[in-house]
Tab-separated table of C-alpha atoms and ligand atoms in Angstrom:
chain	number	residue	atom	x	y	z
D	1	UNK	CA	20.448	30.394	-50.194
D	2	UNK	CA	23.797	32.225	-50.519
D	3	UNK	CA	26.232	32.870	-47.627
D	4	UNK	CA	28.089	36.634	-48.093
D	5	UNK	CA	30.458	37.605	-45.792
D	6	UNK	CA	29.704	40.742	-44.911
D	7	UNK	CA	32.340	43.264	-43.546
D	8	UNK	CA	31.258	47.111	-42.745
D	9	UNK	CA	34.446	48.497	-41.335
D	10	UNK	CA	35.198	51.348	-40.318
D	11	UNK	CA	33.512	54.991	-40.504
D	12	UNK	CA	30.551	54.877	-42.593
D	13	UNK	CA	31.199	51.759	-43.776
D	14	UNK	CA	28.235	50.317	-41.940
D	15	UNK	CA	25.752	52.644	-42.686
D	16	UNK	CA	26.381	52.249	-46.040
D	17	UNK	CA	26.153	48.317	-45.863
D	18	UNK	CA	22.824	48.784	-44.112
D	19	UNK	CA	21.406	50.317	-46.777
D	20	UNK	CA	22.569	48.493	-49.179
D	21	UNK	CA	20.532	45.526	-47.358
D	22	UNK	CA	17.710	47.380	-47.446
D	23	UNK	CA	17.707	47.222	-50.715
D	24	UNK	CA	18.797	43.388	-51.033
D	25	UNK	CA	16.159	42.332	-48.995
D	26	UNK	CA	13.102	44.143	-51.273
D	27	UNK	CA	14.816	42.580	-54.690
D	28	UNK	CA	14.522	38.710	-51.805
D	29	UNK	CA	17.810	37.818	-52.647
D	30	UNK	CA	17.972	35.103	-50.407
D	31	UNK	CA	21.222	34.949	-48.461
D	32	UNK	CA	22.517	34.646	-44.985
D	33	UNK	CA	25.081	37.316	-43.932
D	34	UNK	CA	27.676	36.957	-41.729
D	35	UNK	CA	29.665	39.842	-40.320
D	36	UNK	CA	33.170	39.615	-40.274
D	37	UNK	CA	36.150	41.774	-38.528
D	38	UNK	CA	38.083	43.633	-40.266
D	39	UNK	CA	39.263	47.397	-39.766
D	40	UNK	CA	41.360	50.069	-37.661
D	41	UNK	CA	39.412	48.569	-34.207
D	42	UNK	CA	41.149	45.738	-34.806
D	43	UNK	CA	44.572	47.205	-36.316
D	44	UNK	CA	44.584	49.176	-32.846
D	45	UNK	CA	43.513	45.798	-30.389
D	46	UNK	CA	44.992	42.972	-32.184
D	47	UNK	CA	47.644	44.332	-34.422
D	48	UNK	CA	46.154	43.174	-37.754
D	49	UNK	CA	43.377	45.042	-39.605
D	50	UNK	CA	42.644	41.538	-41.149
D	51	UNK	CA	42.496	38.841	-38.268
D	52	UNK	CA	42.521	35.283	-39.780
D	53	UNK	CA	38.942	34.376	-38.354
D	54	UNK	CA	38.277	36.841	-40.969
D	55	UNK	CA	39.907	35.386	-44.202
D	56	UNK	CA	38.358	32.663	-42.729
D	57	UNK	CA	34.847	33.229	-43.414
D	58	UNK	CA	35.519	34.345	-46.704
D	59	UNK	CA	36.746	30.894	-47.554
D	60	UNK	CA	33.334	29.609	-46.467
D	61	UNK	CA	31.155	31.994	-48.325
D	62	UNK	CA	29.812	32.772	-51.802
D	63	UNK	CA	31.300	36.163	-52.072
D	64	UNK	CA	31.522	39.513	-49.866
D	65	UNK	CA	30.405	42.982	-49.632
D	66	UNK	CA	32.719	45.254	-47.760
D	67	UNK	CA	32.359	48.575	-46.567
D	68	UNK	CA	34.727	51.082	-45.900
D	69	UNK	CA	38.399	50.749	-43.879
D	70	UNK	CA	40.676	53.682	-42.006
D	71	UNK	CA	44.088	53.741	-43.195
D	72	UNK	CA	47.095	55.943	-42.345
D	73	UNK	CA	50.694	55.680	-43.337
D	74	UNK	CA	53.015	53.467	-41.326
D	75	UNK	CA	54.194	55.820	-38.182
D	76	UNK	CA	50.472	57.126	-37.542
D	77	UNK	CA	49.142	53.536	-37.510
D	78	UNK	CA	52.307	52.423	-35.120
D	79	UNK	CA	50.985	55.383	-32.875
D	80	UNK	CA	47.755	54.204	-32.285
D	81	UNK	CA	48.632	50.850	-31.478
D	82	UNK	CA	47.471	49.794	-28.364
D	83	UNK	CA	50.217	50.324	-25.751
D	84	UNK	CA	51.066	46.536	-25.110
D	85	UNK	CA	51.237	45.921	-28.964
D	86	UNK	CA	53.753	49.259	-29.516
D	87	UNK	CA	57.091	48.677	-30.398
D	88	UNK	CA	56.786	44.812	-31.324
D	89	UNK	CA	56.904	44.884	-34.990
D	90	UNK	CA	53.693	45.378	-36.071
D	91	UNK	CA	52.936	46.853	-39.417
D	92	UNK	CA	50.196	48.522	-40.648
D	93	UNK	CA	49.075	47.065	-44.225
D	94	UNK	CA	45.141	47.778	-46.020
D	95	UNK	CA	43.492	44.975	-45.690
D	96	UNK	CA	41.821	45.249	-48.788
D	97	UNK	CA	44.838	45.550	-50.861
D	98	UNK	CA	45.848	41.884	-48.887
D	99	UNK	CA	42.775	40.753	-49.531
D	100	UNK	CA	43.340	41.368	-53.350
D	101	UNK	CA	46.563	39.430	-52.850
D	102	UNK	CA	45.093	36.594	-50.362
D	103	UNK	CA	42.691	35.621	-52.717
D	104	UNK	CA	44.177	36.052	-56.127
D	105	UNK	CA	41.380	38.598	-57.138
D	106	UNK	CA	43.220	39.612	-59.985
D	107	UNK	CA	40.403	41.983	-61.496
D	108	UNK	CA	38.925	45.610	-60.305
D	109	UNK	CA	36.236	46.065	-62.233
D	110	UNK	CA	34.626	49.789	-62.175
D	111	UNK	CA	31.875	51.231	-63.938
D	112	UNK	CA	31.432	54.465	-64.605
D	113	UNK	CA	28.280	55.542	-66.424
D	114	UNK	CA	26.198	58.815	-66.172
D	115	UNK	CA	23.158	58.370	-64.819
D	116	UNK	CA	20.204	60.234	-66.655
D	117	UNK	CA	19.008	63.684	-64.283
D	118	UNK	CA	22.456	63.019	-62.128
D	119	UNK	CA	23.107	66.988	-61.371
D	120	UNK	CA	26.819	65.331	-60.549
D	121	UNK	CA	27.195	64.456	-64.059
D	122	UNK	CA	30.094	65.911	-65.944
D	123	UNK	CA	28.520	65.058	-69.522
D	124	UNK	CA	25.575	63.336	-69.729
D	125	UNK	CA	26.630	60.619	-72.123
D	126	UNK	CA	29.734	59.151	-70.576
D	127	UNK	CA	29.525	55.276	-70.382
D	128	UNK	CA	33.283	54.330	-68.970
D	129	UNK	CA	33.568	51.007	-67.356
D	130	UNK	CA	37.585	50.699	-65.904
D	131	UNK	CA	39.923	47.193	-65.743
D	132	UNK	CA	42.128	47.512	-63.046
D	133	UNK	CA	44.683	44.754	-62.694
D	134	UNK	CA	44.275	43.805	-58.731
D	135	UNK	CA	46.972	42.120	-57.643
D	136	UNK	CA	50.094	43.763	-58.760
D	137	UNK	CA	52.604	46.266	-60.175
D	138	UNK	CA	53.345	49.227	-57.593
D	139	UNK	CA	51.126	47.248	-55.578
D	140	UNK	CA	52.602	44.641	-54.981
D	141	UNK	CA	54.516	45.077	-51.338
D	142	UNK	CA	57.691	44.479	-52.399
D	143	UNK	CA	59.366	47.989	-51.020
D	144	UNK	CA	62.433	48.061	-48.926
D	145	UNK	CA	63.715	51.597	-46.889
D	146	UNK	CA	66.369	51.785	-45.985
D	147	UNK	CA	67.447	48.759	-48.817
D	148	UNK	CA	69.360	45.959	-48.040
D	149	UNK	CA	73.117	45.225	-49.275
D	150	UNK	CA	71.730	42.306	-51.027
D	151	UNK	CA	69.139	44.350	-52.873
D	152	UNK	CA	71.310	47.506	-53.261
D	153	UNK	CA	73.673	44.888	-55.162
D	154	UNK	CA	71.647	43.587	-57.475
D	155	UNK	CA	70.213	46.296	-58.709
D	156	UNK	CA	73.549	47.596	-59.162
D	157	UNK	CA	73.773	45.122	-62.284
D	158	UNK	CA	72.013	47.881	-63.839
D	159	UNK	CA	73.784	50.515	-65.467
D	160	UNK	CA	71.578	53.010	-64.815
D	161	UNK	CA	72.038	52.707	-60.777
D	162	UNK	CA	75.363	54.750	-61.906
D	163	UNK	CA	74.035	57.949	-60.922
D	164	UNK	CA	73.221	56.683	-57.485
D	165	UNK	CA	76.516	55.335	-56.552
D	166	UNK	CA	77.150	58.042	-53.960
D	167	UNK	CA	73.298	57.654	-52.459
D	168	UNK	CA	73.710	55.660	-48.945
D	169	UNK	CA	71.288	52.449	-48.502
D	170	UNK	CA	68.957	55.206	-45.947
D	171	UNK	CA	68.869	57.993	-48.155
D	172	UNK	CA	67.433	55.210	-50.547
D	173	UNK	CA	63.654	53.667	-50.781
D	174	UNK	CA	62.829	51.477	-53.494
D	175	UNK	CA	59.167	50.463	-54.636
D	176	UNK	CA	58.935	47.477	-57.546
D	177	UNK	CA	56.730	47.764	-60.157
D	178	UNK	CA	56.578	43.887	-61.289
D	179	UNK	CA	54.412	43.111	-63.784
D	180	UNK	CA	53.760	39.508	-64.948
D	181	UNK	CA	52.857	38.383	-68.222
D	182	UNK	CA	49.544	36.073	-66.966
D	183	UNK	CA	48.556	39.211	-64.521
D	184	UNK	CA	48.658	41.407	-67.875
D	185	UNK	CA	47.197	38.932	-70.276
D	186	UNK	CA	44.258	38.270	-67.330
D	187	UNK	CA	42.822	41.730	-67.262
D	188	UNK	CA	43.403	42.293	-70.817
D	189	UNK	CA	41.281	39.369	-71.430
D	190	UNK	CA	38.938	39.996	-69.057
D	191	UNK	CA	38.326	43.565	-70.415
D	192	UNK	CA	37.943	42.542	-74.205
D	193	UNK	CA	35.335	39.706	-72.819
D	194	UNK	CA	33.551	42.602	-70.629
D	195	UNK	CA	33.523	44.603	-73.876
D	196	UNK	CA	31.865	41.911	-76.209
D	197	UNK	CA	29.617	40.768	-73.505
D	198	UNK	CA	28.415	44.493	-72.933
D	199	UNK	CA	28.421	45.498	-76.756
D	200	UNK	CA	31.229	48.170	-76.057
D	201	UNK	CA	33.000	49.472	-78.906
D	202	UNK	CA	36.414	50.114	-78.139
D	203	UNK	CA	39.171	48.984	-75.444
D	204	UNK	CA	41.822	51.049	-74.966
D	205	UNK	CA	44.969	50.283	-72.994
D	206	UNK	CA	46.291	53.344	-70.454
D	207	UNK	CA	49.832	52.837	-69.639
D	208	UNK	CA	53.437	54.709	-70.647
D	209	UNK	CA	55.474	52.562	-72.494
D	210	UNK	CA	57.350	55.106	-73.877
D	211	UNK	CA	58.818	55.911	-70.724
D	212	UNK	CA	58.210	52.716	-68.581
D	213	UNK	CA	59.115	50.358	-71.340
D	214	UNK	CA	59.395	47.342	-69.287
D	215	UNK	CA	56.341	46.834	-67.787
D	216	UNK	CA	54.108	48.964	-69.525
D	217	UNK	CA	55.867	47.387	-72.534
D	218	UNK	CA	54.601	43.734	-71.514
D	219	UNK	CA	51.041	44.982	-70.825
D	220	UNK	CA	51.157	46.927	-74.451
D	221	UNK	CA	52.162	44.012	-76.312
D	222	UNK	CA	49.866	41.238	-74.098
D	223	UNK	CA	47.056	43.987	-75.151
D	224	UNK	CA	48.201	43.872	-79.037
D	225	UNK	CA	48.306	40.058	-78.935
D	226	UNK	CA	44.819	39.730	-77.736
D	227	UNK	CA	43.073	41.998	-79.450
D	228	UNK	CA	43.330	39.907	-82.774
D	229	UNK	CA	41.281	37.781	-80.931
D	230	UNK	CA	38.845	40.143	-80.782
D	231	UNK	CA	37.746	41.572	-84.387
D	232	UNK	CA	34.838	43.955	-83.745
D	233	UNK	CA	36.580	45.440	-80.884
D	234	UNK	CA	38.937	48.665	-81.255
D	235	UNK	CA	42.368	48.263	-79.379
D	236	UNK	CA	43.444	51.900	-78.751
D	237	UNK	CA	46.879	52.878	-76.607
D	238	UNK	CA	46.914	55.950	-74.239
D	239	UNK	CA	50.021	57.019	-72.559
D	240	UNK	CA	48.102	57.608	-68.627
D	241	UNK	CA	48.835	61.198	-68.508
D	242	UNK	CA	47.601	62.375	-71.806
D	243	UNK	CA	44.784	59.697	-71.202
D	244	UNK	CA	43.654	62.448	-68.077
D	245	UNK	CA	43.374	65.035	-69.878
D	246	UNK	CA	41.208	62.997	-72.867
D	247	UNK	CA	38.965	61.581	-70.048
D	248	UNK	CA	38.597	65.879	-69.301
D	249	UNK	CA	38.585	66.681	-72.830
D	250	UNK	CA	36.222	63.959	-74.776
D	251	UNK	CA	35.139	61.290	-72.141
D	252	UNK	CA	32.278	60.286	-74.123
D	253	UNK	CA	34.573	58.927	-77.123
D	254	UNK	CA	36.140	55.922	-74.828
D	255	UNK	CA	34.553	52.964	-73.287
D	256	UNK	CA	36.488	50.135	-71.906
D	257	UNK	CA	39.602	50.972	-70.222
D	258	UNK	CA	42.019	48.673	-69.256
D	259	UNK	CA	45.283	49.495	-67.003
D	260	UNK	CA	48.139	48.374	-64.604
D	261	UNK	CA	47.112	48.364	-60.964
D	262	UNK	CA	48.307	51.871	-59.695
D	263	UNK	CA	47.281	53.885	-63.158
D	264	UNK	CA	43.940	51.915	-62.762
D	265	UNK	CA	43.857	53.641	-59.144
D	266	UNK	CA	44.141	56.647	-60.709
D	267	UNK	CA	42.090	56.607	-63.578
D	268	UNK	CA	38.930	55.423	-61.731
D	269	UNK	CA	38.669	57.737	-59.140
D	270	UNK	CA	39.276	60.189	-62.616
D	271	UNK	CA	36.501	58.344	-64.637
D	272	UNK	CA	34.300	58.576	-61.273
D	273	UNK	CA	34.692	61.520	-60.986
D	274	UNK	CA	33.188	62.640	-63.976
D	275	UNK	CA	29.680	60.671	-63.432
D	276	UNK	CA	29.255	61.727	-60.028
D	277	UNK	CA	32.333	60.530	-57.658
D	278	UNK	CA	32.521	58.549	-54.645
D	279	UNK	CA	28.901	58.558	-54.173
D	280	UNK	CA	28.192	56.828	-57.049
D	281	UNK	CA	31.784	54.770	-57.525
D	282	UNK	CA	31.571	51.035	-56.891
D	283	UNK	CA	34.034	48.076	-57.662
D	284	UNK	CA	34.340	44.701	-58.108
D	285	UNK	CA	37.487	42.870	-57.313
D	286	UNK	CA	37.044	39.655	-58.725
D	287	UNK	CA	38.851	36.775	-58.967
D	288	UNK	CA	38.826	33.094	-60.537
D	289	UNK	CA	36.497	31.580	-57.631
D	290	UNK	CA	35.912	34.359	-55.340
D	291	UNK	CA	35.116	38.082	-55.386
D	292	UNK	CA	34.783	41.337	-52.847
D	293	UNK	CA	32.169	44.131	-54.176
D	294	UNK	CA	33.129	47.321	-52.182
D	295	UNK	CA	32.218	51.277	-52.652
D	296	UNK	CA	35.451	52.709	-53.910
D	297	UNK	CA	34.908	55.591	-51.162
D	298	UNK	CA	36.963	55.732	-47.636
D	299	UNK	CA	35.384	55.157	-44.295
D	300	UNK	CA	35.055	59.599	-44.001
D	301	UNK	CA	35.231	59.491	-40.285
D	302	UNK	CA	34.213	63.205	-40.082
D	303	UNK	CA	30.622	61.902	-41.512
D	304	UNK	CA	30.451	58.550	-39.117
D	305	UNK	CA	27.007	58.396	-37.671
D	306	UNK	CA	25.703	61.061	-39.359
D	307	UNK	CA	23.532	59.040	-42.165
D	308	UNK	CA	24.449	61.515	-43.960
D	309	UNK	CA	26.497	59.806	-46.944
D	310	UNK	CA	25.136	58.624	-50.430
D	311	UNK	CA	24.769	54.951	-50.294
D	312	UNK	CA	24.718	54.708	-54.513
D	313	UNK	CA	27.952	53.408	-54.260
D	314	UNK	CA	27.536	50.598	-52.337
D	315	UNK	CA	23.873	49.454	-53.647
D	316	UNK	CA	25.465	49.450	-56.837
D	317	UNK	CA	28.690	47.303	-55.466
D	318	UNK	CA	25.680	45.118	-54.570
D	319	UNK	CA	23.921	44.931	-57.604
D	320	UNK	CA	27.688	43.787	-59.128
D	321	UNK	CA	27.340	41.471	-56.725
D	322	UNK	CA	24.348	39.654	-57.816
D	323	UNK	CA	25.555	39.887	-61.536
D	324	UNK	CA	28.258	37.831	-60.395
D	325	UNK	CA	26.487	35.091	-58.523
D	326	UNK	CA	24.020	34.831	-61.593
D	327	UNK	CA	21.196	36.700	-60.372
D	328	UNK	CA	21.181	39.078	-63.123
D	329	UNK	CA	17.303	39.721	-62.862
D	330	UNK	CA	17.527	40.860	-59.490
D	331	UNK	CA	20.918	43.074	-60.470
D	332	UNK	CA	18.825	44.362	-63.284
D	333	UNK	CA	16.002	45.420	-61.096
D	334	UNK	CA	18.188	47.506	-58.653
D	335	UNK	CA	19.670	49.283	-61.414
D	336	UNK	CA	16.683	50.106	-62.886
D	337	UNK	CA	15.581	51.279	-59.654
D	338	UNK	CA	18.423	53.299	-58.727
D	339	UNK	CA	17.637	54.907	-62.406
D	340	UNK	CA	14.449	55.921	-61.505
D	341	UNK	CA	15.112	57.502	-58.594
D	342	UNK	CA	18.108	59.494	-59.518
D	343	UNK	CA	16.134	60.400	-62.730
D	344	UNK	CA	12.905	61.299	-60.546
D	345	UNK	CA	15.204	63.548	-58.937
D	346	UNK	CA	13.099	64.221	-55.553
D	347	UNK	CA	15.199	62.180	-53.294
D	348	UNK	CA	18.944	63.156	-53.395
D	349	UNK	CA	21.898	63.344	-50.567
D	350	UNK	CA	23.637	65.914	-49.621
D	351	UNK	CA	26.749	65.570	-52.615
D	352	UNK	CA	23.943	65.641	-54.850
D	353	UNK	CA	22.738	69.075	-53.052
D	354	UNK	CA	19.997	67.427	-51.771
D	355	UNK	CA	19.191	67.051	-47.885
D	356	UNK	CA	17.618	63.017	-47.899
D	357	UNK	CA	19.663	60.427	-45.932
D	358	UNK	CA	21.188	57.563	-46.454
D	359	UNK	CA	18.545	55.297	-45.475
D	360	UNK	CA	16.592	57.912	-47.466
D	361	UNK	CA	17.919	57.318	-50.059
D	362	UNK	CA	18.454	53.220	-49.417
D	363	UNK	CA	14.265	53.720	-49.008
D	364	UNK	CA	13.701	55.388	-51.792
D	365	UNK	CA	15.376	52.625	-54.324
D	366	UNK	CA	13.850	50.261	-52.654
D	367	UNK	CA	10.512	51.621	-52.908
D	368	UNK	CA	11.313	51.877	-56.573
D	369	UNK	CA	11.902	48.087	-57.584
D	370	UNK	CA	8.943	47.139	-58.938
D	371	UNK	CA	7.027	44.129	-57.532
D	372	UNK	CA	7.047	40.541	-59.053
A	401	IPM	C1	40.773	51.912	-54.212
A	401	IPM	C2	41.427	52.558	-53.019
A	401	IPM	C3	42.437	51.584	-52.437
A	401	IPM	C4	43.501	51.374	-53.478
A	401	IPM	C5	43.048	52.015	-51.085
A	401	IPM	C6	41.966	52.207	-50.041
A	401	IPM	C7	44.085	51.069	-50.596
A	401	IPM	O1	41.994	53.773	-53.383
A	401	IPM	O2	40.184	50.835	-54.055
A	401	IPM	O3	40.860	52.481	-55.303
A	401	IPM	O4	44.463	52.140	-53.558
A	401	IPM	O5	43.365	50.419	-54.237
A	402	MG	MG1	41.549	54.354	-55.383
């Protein structure tokens, strides 16, 4: 029996995660789930989205399926503080980009393949499946406004912090991109394994190095260097901006795509996009002995309650999740159920301009897993 933490959030979050049990229970996987906190409730009651009883649990369970959180930028969050909690120094962070962090989960893996009778579907043929290093570049947290003498100093070693010489320390934010050479070699790896594994063709690399030589430089070159490792397997280079407008252009002529953590951000939601969106977008963020499989969608307040939302995205986060803990006959039944229903085409929610439910829909798959 496995223990999953499981962690429905905010918004629709937990309508989502009910469905997705729905279907987890019909395919018996055998598990005993345990809620955990997490979320604005407790950003607004206890000052942390991400109480410790929370990381917690994850360190006592096989792995976690998590919902859907509320963010807002820093001075909203402060706002809605509870009144005894404003104006002590608490700040607003997404839990799920700490929980990246927390537990080294250095990998956001993302899927994106058409499904066959998806009226969503941009092409019909697109099989993308996106390597987003986790842990991280722009988001990392290191960030300073307004920035520190000390900082302010040593970046002043730089010649090209000439042209800000007359800029005051406030009229100054600075974000680091850091990028480290194991981070860039891990996801690299990982995507090249993901593409042998899966019989993929081609990896391709999504960064700017021409502008950005530093970091994207490192990731270029880790990419280059393990490649030769990898014979049968194409290593192509995209700069990310021209790499949009390919994904627009040809979508069907790339398969595994591997990028920093912020151009991965960016890319996905792009890939998803074409095979569906957020209904349909789910990710794994997995790392050496743990791993969080999450819909890629936000908690969309305006639709909490409603069962109204496509819970796709979430059974499939799901069915990632039993690939990873082995069950891979059970993973392979829910996709082939979620195939035949999209491809049946009677049951669809309301982004697919159909009127079913959520736990319509979460029905429906289950219904379709066949029996044995
Ligand atoms: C994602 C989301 C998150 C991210 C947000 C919710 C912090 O956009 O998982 O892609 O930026 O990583
Ligand atoms: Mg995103």
């Amino acid at each position: 029996m496995y223990k999953i933490a499981w962690l429905p959030g905010d918004g629709v979050g937990k309508e989502v995660l009910d469905a997705a049990r729905v279907v987890l229970d019909r395919v018996g996987f055998d598990a005993e789930y345990i809620h955990g906190d997490i979320g604005w409730e407790f950003w607004k009651t206890e000052g942390n989205p991400l109480p410790d009883r929370t990381i917690e649990l994850l360190k006592s369970t096989d792995a976690c399926l998590f919902g859907a959180i509320t963010s807002k930028p820093k001075d909203e969050a402060a706002a809605e503080l509870a009144p005894e909690l404003q104006g002590k120094g608490y700040v607003y962070s997404s839990p799920i980009v700490g929980l990246r962090q927390l537990f080294n989960l250095h990998t956001n893996l993302r899927p994106c393949k058409a499904y066959p009778g998806n009226p969503l579907n941009f092409r019909d043929d697109i099989d993308l499946v996106v390597f987003r290093e986790n842990t991280e570049g722009l988001y990392a947290g290191v960030e300073w406004h307004p920035v520190p003498d000390a900082v302010r100093r040593a970046l002043e070693t730089h010649p090209k912090m000439e042209r800000f010489r007359d800029v005051s320390n406030e009229d100054m934010a600075v974000s680091t991109r850091i990028f480290t050479r194991n981070a860039c070699r891990t996801i690299v790896r990982d995507a090249f394994a993901y593409a042998r594994e899966h019989g993929y063709g081609s990896v391709t690399v999504v960064e700017k190095p021409n502008v950005i030589r530093e970091t994207s430089g490192l990731m270029v070159r880790e990419a280059r260097a393990i490649a030769q490792d990898y014979p049968g397997i194409e290593l192509r280079e995209a700069n990310v901006d021209a790499m949009c407008m390919w994904l627009v252009k040809n979508p069907q002529d790339y398969a595994v795509l591997v990028s920093s953590n912020m151009f991965g951000d960016i890319i996905s939601d792009l890939a998803a996009q074409l095979v569906g969106g957020l209904g349909f977008a789910a990710a794994g963020n997995i790392g050496d002995d743990y791993a969080i499989f999450e819909p890629t969608h936000g908690s969309a307040p305006k639709y909490a309650g409603m069962n109204k939302v496509n819970p796709i995205a979430t059974i499939r986060a799901a069915k990632m999740m039993l690939d990873y803990l082995g069950e891979r006959d059970k993973a392979a039944a829910i996709e082939r159920a979620i195939e035949r229903v999209i491809k049946d085409g009677k049951v669809r929610t309301y982004d697919m301009g159909g009127d079913a439910t959520t736990s319509e829909m979460a029905q429906a798959i289950a219904a379709a897993i066949e029996e044995g």
